[in-house]
Amino acid sequence: MPDEHNKETMGRAPGDMDRRQFFIKLGATSLAVAGVGACVFGVQYLSPSVLYEPSPIVNAGMPEHYPIDSVTLDPRYGIFVVRLPEGFYAMSAICTHLGCLSVWKPEAGVIACPCHGSSFQRDGKVIAGPAPRPLPWLKMWTSDEGSLMVDRGSPVPSESEYVRA
Amino acid sequence: MPNQPKTSADGAIRNPLIALARWGEEFKEIFTARVSERQLGFRYTWYLGALTLGTFTIQISTGILLMLYYHPSIPQAYADMKDLHFAISSGMFLRNLHRWSAHAMVLLVFLHMAKVFYRGAYRPPRELNWIVGVFLLLMTLLLSYTGYLLPWDQLSYWGTTVGSNIMSSIPIIGNKLRFILLGGNSVNANALIRFYVLHTVILPLAVILLVVIHLWRLHKDGGMHSEPVEKSGEKP
């Protein structure tokens, strides 16, 4: 009814909204806030706050278990413990391409990834394949009891220093 | 009047066959527009969409049966898969049917899309149905990917590790997405249960919803019949 509409809108500036528009905007804003809130809560709920994953710090055993000039893979933790005459270092065994577990091939003297054929030198440098980065060296130290300790969550610069034990 | 169904005084049909036929007619009215038989015929579609739906039906029915013996937990998943293969009557048949039907579904979805594409049936007014179809392709691939982990053998473990690492290469949000998908930093018990829920509940429901929309639009917009469509007086 145009007359009624005119009556309703009479006495309002052109920019003012009527009651219907106000409630539509209020409803849409409430839905938007609820939607964003639901997304935030959803992402928080889906991200576990407590993880039952192995600790990043692992005990790699006593130094005398590793022969000199050896590369030893510990598949439980995904690390290499390398012993050279100069000392020890630890390296991640997780291929930098797509996360497969690489292995030491003593006959070829290289570290090889079975998934997509990347290969690495004993110090982690890439020889071939799609791996974009060298295998990271990991923080290593000896505990008070003399065990070799490795922190898988703390990469250190390659060839930084050898651990003497 | 011999053709008139026998009805009782309250108007109910007493002949069950006629009652069924009438209910069938009522279900037909779910789709408000009619699609010509010619458009759904072999010549235009090669029945690829119907075959895809058929493989999806096999997936649902065999999947439900496999769920009766499968526990999505690390100590049991691999053993349950082996039991299904070697100890449970017809288990090997059902599991292989599920697996080969999954491969067939992916292949048929691609062929169906290629057929739609080369017939030009993605053009207006069917562009919405093409977009729904692209989402159905995505859902099919996600179903394949999530199902891959469930046997919990070496292949599935490393396949999922590689797949989730590909996801983490998405700029900015990649690592967070991977963390949410796996429920942790690596493929473990949380990842197994999440993939199981995605594979058996969330993704199948999404596919069913999209298939309903797909069929609804098929009836509204027409099928692969690609004769020029008159729209606003122009011929595309």
XYZ file of C-alpha atoms in Angstrom:
401
model
C 0.000 0.000 0.000
C 1.891 3.081 -1.162
C -0.128 5.420 1.062
C 0.645 3.408 4.177
C 4.262 3.139 3.149
C 4.400 6.881 2.743
C 2.820 7.250 6.148
C 5.399 4.905 7.683
C 8.334 6.633 6.108
C 7.006 10.098 6.781
C 9.143 12.164 9.099
C 12.327 10.127 8.520
C 15.474 11.268 6.787
C 16.205 9.333 3.540
C 19.204 7.500 5.104
C 17.203 6.203 8.091
C 16.070 2.580 8.061
C 12.656 1.320 9.025
C 11.989 -1.362 11.629
C 12.054 -4.235 9.096
C 15.421 -3.197 7.696
C 16.781 -2.758 11.203
C 15.786 -6.289 12.220
C 17.112 -7.781 8.965
C 20.466 -6.106 9.557
C 20.465 -7.115 13.213
C 19.646 -10.715 12.294
C 22.279 -10.866 9.550
C 24.928 -9.387 11.852
C 24.045 -11.846 14.618
C 24.275 -14.756 12.181
C 27.644 -13.506 10.915
C 28.997 -13.177 14.478
C 27.661 -16.640 15.361
C 29.163 -18.083 12.164
C 32.608 -16.591 12.806
C 32.407 -17.703 16.449
C 31.465 -21.233 15.412
C 34.440 -21.319 13.011
C 36.836 -20.142 15.743
C 35.480 -22.643 18.267
C 35.517 -25.356 15.579
C 39.187 -24.794 14.748
C 40.063 -24.702 18.457
C 38.126 -27.899 19.154
C 39.739 -29.701 16.224
C 43.245 -28.743 17.388
C 44.081 -31.103 20.253
C 45.363 -29.359 23.384
C 46.950 -32.518 24.763
C 49.034 -34.786 22.572
C 50.096 -38.307 23.478
C 53.095 -38.193 21.201
C 56.643 -39.235 22.104
C 58.770 -36.507 23.660
C 61.052 -34.691 21.207
C 63.993 -35.390 23.563
C 65.146 -38.986 23.234
C 67.858 -41.080 24.781
C 69.985 -42.595 22.010
C 71.907 -44.934 24.326
C 75.508 -45.202 25.407
C 78.251 -43.937 23.058
C 80.155 -47.237 23.112
C 77.243 -48.935 21.294
C 78.142 -47.017 18.145
C 81.243 -48.145 16.191
C 83.549 -45.463 14.820
C 82.683 -44.424 11.233
C 79.112 -45.647 11.562
C 75.711 -44.249 10.647
C 72.929 -45.754 12.765
C 69.240 -45.242 12.112
C 66.831 -45.324 15.030
C 63.501 -45.879 13.261
C 61.466 -45.376 16.472
C 62.506 -41.748 16.646
C 63.438 -41.030 13.027
C 67.039 -40.024 13.764
C 70.508 -40.947 12.576
C 73.337 -41.112 15.077
C 76.621 -40.704 13.220
C 79.949 -41.477 14.828
C 83.123 -40.232 13.193
C 86.629 -40.247 14.640
C 86.040 -36.566 15.595
C 82.898 -37.343 17.596
C 79.123 -37.775 17.325
C 76.353 -35.877 15.638
C 72.624 -36.524 15.258
C 70.565 -35.892 12.175
C 66.889 -36.147 11.335
C 66.066 -39.194 9.194
C 62.848 -37.579 7.957
C 63.282 -36.791 4.265
C 62.939 -33.068 3.583
C 60.863 -33.790 0.475
C 57.624 -35.281 1.830
C 58.476 -36.737 5.206
C 59.334 -40.387 4.533
C 61.868 -42.206 6.692
C 65.231 -42.380 4.919
C 67.738 -45.181 5.500
C 71.517 -45.581 5.463
C 72.818 -47.677 2.580
C 76.264 -48.823 3.721
C 77.127 -50.490 0.398
C 76.678 -47.172 -1.454
C 77.721 -44.960 1.441
C 74.612 -42.761 1.078
C 71.391 -42.049 2.899
C 68.467 -42.873 0.608
C 64.748 -42.177 0.786
C 62.603 -45.068 -0.480
C 59.601 -42.903 -1.440
C 60.807 -40.652 -4.244
C 64.491 -41.481 -4.594
C 66.224 -38.612 -2.818
C 69.724 -39.397 -1.610
C 71.937 -37.610 0.873
C 75.558 -37.660 1.972
C 76.482 -38.838 5.419
C 76.486 -35.215 6.603
C 72.962 -34.654 5.260
C 73.764 -32.765 2.029
C 71.487 -33.582 -0.908
C 73.140 -35.678 -3.634
C 70.137 -36.301 -5.879
C 66.379 -36.427 -6.024
C 63.571 -34.028 -5.224
C 64.585 -33.214 -1.619
C 64.789 -29.403 -1.422
C 66.983 -29.153 1.697
C 69.695 -31.172 3.449
C 68.742 -33.390 6.388
C 68.851 -31.133 9.458
C 71.361 -31.764 12.207
C 69.791 -32.026 15.653
C 70.918 -30.795 19.046
C 72.887 -33.533 20.794
C 74.559 -33.765 24.192
C 75.558 -36.320 26.787
C 73.505 -36.788 29.905
C 74.961 -36.994 33.437
C 74.827 -40.784 33.103
C 76.855 -40.611 29.889
C 74.013 -41.388 27.472
C 73.695 -39.601 24.172
C 70.645 -37.328 24.206
C 68.996 -35.882 21.078
C 66.394 -33.124 20.857
C 64.403 -33.801 17.687
C 62.687 -30.433 17.987
C 65.917 -28.396 17.935
C 67.744 -28.299 14.613
C 71.254 -26.896 14.694
C 73.413 -25.639 11.803
C 75.072 -28.459 9.862
C 78.616 -29.352 10.852
C 78.268 -27.041 13.867
C 80.156 -29.198 16.313
C 80.707 -32.821 17.194
C 79.783 -34.278 20.549
C 82.685 -35.958 22.268
C 81.891 -38.791 24.601
C -15.224 -49.038 -14.597
C -12.703 -51.897 -14.674
C -9.593 -49.647 -14.654
C -10.628 -47.722 -11.569
C -8.693 -48.923 -8.444
C -10.862 -50.547 -5.843
C -11.256 -48.151 -2.971
C -13.074 -48.568 0.270
C -15.613 -46.181 1.627
C -12.887 -43.995 3.209
C -11.105 -43.613 -0.151
C -8.061 -45.818 0.677
C -6.734 -48.075 -2.098
C -7.046 -51.713 -1.099
C -5.000 -53.220 -3.932
C -1.375 -53.030 -2.698
C 0.142 -53.041 -6.209
C -1.921 -50.085 -7.273
C -1.128 -48.333 -3.990
C 2.622 -48.867 -4.608
C 2.317 -47.575 -8.154
C 0.542 -44.460 -6.924
C 3.201 -43.834 -4.286
C 5.809 -44.221 -7.017
C 4.017 -41.534 -9.012
C 4.114 -39.270 -5.986
C 7.875 -39.768 -5.603
C 8.316 -38.816 -9.253
C 6.910 -35.430 -8.379
C 9.943 -34.697 -6.200
C 11.481 -33.578 -9.462
C 9.232 -30.843 -10.689
C 10.609 -30.722 -14.226
C 10.800 -33.640 -16.605
C 13.952 -34.673 -18.401
C 13.605 -36.373 -21.740
C 14.593 -40.004 -21.985
C 16.744 -39.163 -24.983
C 18.964 -36.914 -22.862
C 19.637 -39.720 -20.408
C 20.139 -42.308 -23.127
C 23.346 -44.172 -23.862
C 24.124 -42.085 -26.923
C 24.611 -38.911 -24.915
C 25.801 -40.106 -21.519
C 27.326 -43.550 -22.052
C 25.599 -44.044 -18.674
C 28.769 -42.784 -16.974
C 26.943 -40.760 -14.306
C 24.593 -43.632 -13.501
C 27.532 -46.049 -13.339
C 29.353 -43.689 -10.964
C 26.277 -43.594 -8.744
C 26.177 -47.391 -8.959
C 29.766 -47.714 -7.724
C 28.976 -45.256 -4.915
C 26.042 -47.462 -3.894
C 28.388 -50.461 -3.819
C 30.810 -48.426 -1.676
C 28.091 -47.565 0.833
C 26.736 -51.099 1.106
C 30.108 -52.877 1.290
C 31.485 -50.122 3.542
C 28.723 -50.601 6.100
C 29.416 -54.347 6.151
C 33.164 -53.778 6.565
C 32.486 -51.402 9.479
C 30.959 -54.294 11.421
C 34.396 -55.905 11.797
C 36.780 -52.947 11.696
C 37.986 -51.073 14.800
C 39.738 -47.773 14.056
C 42.470 -48.185 16.683
C 46.191 -48.776 16.273
C 46.305 -52.169 18.040
C 43.379 -53.530 16.067
C 43.082 -51.863 12.666
C 45.714 -53.945 10.855
C 44.625 -57.172 12.563
C 40.981 -56.490 11.658
C 41.954 -55.946 8.038
C 43.816 -59.280 8.070
C 40.825 -60.969 9.742
C 38.545 -59.582 7.061
C 40.884 -60.997 4.477
C 41.548 -64.435 5.876
C 39.166 -65.315 8.696
C 35.758 -63.803 8.019
C 33.415 -65.509 5.623
C 33.191 -63.482 2.375
C 35.373 -60.816 4.002
C 37.960 -60.939 1.243
C 35.247 -60.624 -1.384
C 33.647 -57.612 0.336
C 36.942 -55.856 0.928
C 38.080 -56.382 -2.655
C 34.706 -55.274 -3.950
C 35.042 -52.107 -1.844
C 38.538 -51.513 -3.120
C 37.969 -52.170 -6.832
C 34.701 -50.314 -6.786
C 36.553 -47.331 -5.286
C 39.086 -47.444 -8.135
C 36.241 -47.755 -10.644
C 34.421 -44.819 -9.082
C 37.424 -42.512 -9.473
C 37.892 -43.633 -13.079
C 34.176 -43.246 -13.887
C 34.025 -39.780 -12.325
C 36.885 -38.684 -14.582
C 35.304 -40.250 -17.672
C 31.938 -38.707 -16.797
C 33.541 -35.283 -16.448
C 35.412 -35.719 -19.718
C 32.196 -36.692 -21.474
C 30.374 -33.661 -20.037
C 33.288 -31.448 -21.005
C 33.620 -32.639 -24.587
C 29.879 -32.458 -25.141
C 29.983 -28.879 -23.866
C 27.336 -29.695 -21.276
C 29.034 -27.496 -18.688
C 27.790 -24.383 -20.461
C 24.828 -22.314 -19.262
C 22.298 -23.150 -18.003
C 24.151 -26.185 -16.621
C 27.145 -24.407 -15.131
C 25.931 -24.860 -11.545
C 25.690 -28.609 -12.100
C 29.245 -28.625 -13.455
C 30.445 -26.859 -10.283
C 28.557 -29.355 -8.114
C 30.231 -32.098 -10.168
C 33.682 -30.622 -9.492
C 32.934 -30.735 -5.757
C 31.787 -34.347 -6.168
C 35.135 -35.131 -7.822
C 36.907 -33.520 -4.870
C 34.810 -35.525 -2.395
C 35.546 -38.739 -4.315
C 39.287 -38.089 -4.145
C 39.075 -37.234 -0.437
C 37.125 -40.439 0.183
C 39.869 -42.397 -1.577
C 42.574 -40.625 0.392
C 40.931 -41.097 3.798
C 40.153 -44.748 3.060
C 43.793 -45.343 2.155
C 44.943 -45.004 5.783
C 42.426 -47.368 7.340
C 44.239 -50.725 6.727
C 47.085 -49.239 8.805
C 49.852 -51.016 6.896
C 53.170 -49.581 5.705
C 51.778 -48.408 2.385
C 48.857 -46.582 3.965
C 50.990 -45.091 6.742
C 53.586 -43.627 4.379
C 51.011 -42.712 1.752
C 49.171 -40.638 4.345
C 52.423 -39.155 5.641
C 53.348 -38.019 2.134
C 49.822 -36.730 1.393
C 49.616 -34.735 4.587
C 53.072 -33.259 3.975
C 51.917 -32.131 0.531
C 49.068 -30.355 2.320
C 51.484 -28.615 4.688
C 53.133 -26.921 1.702
C 50.040 -24.687 1.332
C 51.277 -21.181 2.211
C 50.546 -19.807 5.706
C 47.781 -22.218 6.764
C 49.334 -25.469 5.486
C 50.914 -26.600 8.756
C 47.818 -25.723 10.790
C 45.589 -27.596 8.322
C 47.832 -30.650 8.547
C 47.783 -30.461 12.345
C 43.970 -30.308 12.383
C 43.579 -33.087 9.806
C 45.932 -35.451 11.632
C 44.998 -34.326 15.141
C 48.722 -34.072 15.916
C 52.152 -33.676 14.410
C 52.386 -37.111 12.843
C 50.208 -39.931 11.550
C 49.088 -41.650 14.751
C 45.987 -42.769 16.668
C 44.269 -39.375 16.340
C 44.836 -39.374 12.588
C 43.379 -42.882 12.273
C 40.147 -42.006 14.094
C 39.804 -38.702 12.220
C 40.253 -40.359 8.858
C 37.760 -43.048 9.886
C 35.095 -40.471 10.817
C 35.750 -38.507 7.636
C 35.646 -41.670 5.525
C 32.537 -43.230 7.026
C 30.373 -40.289 8.098
C 31.281 -36.786 6.981
C 32.380 -37.326 3.381
C 29.642 -39.854 2.463
C 26.986 -37.481 3.846
C 28.508 -34.644 1.825
C 28.489 -36.822 -1.303
C 24.842 -37.813 -0.773
C 23.837 -34.174 -0.339
C 25.757 -33.142 -3.469
C 24.341 -36.065 -5.487
C 20.805 -34.980 -4.540
C 21.585 -31.447 -5.715
C 23.251 -32.870 -8.856
C 20.153 -34.921 -9.777
C 17.814 -32.046 -8.961
C 19.749 -29.729 -11.287
C 19.893 -32.493 -13.928
C 16.092 -32.465 -13.972
C 15.849 -28.694 -13.899
C 18.593 -27.851 -16.403
C 18.717 -30.967 -18.567
C 21.410 -33.562 -19.046
C 24.213 -33.937 -21.542
C 22.039 -33.220 -24.496
C 23.974 -30.284 -25.901
C 21.699 -28.749 -28.471
C 21.973 -24.966 -28.429
C 20.081 -23.548 -25.523
C 17.926 -20.517 -26.140
C 18.672 -17.927 -23.522
C 17.579 -14.313 -23.825
C 17.027 -14.840 -27.521
C 20.695 -15.731 -28.154
C 22.169 -19.010 -29.252
C 25.414 -19.797 -27.416
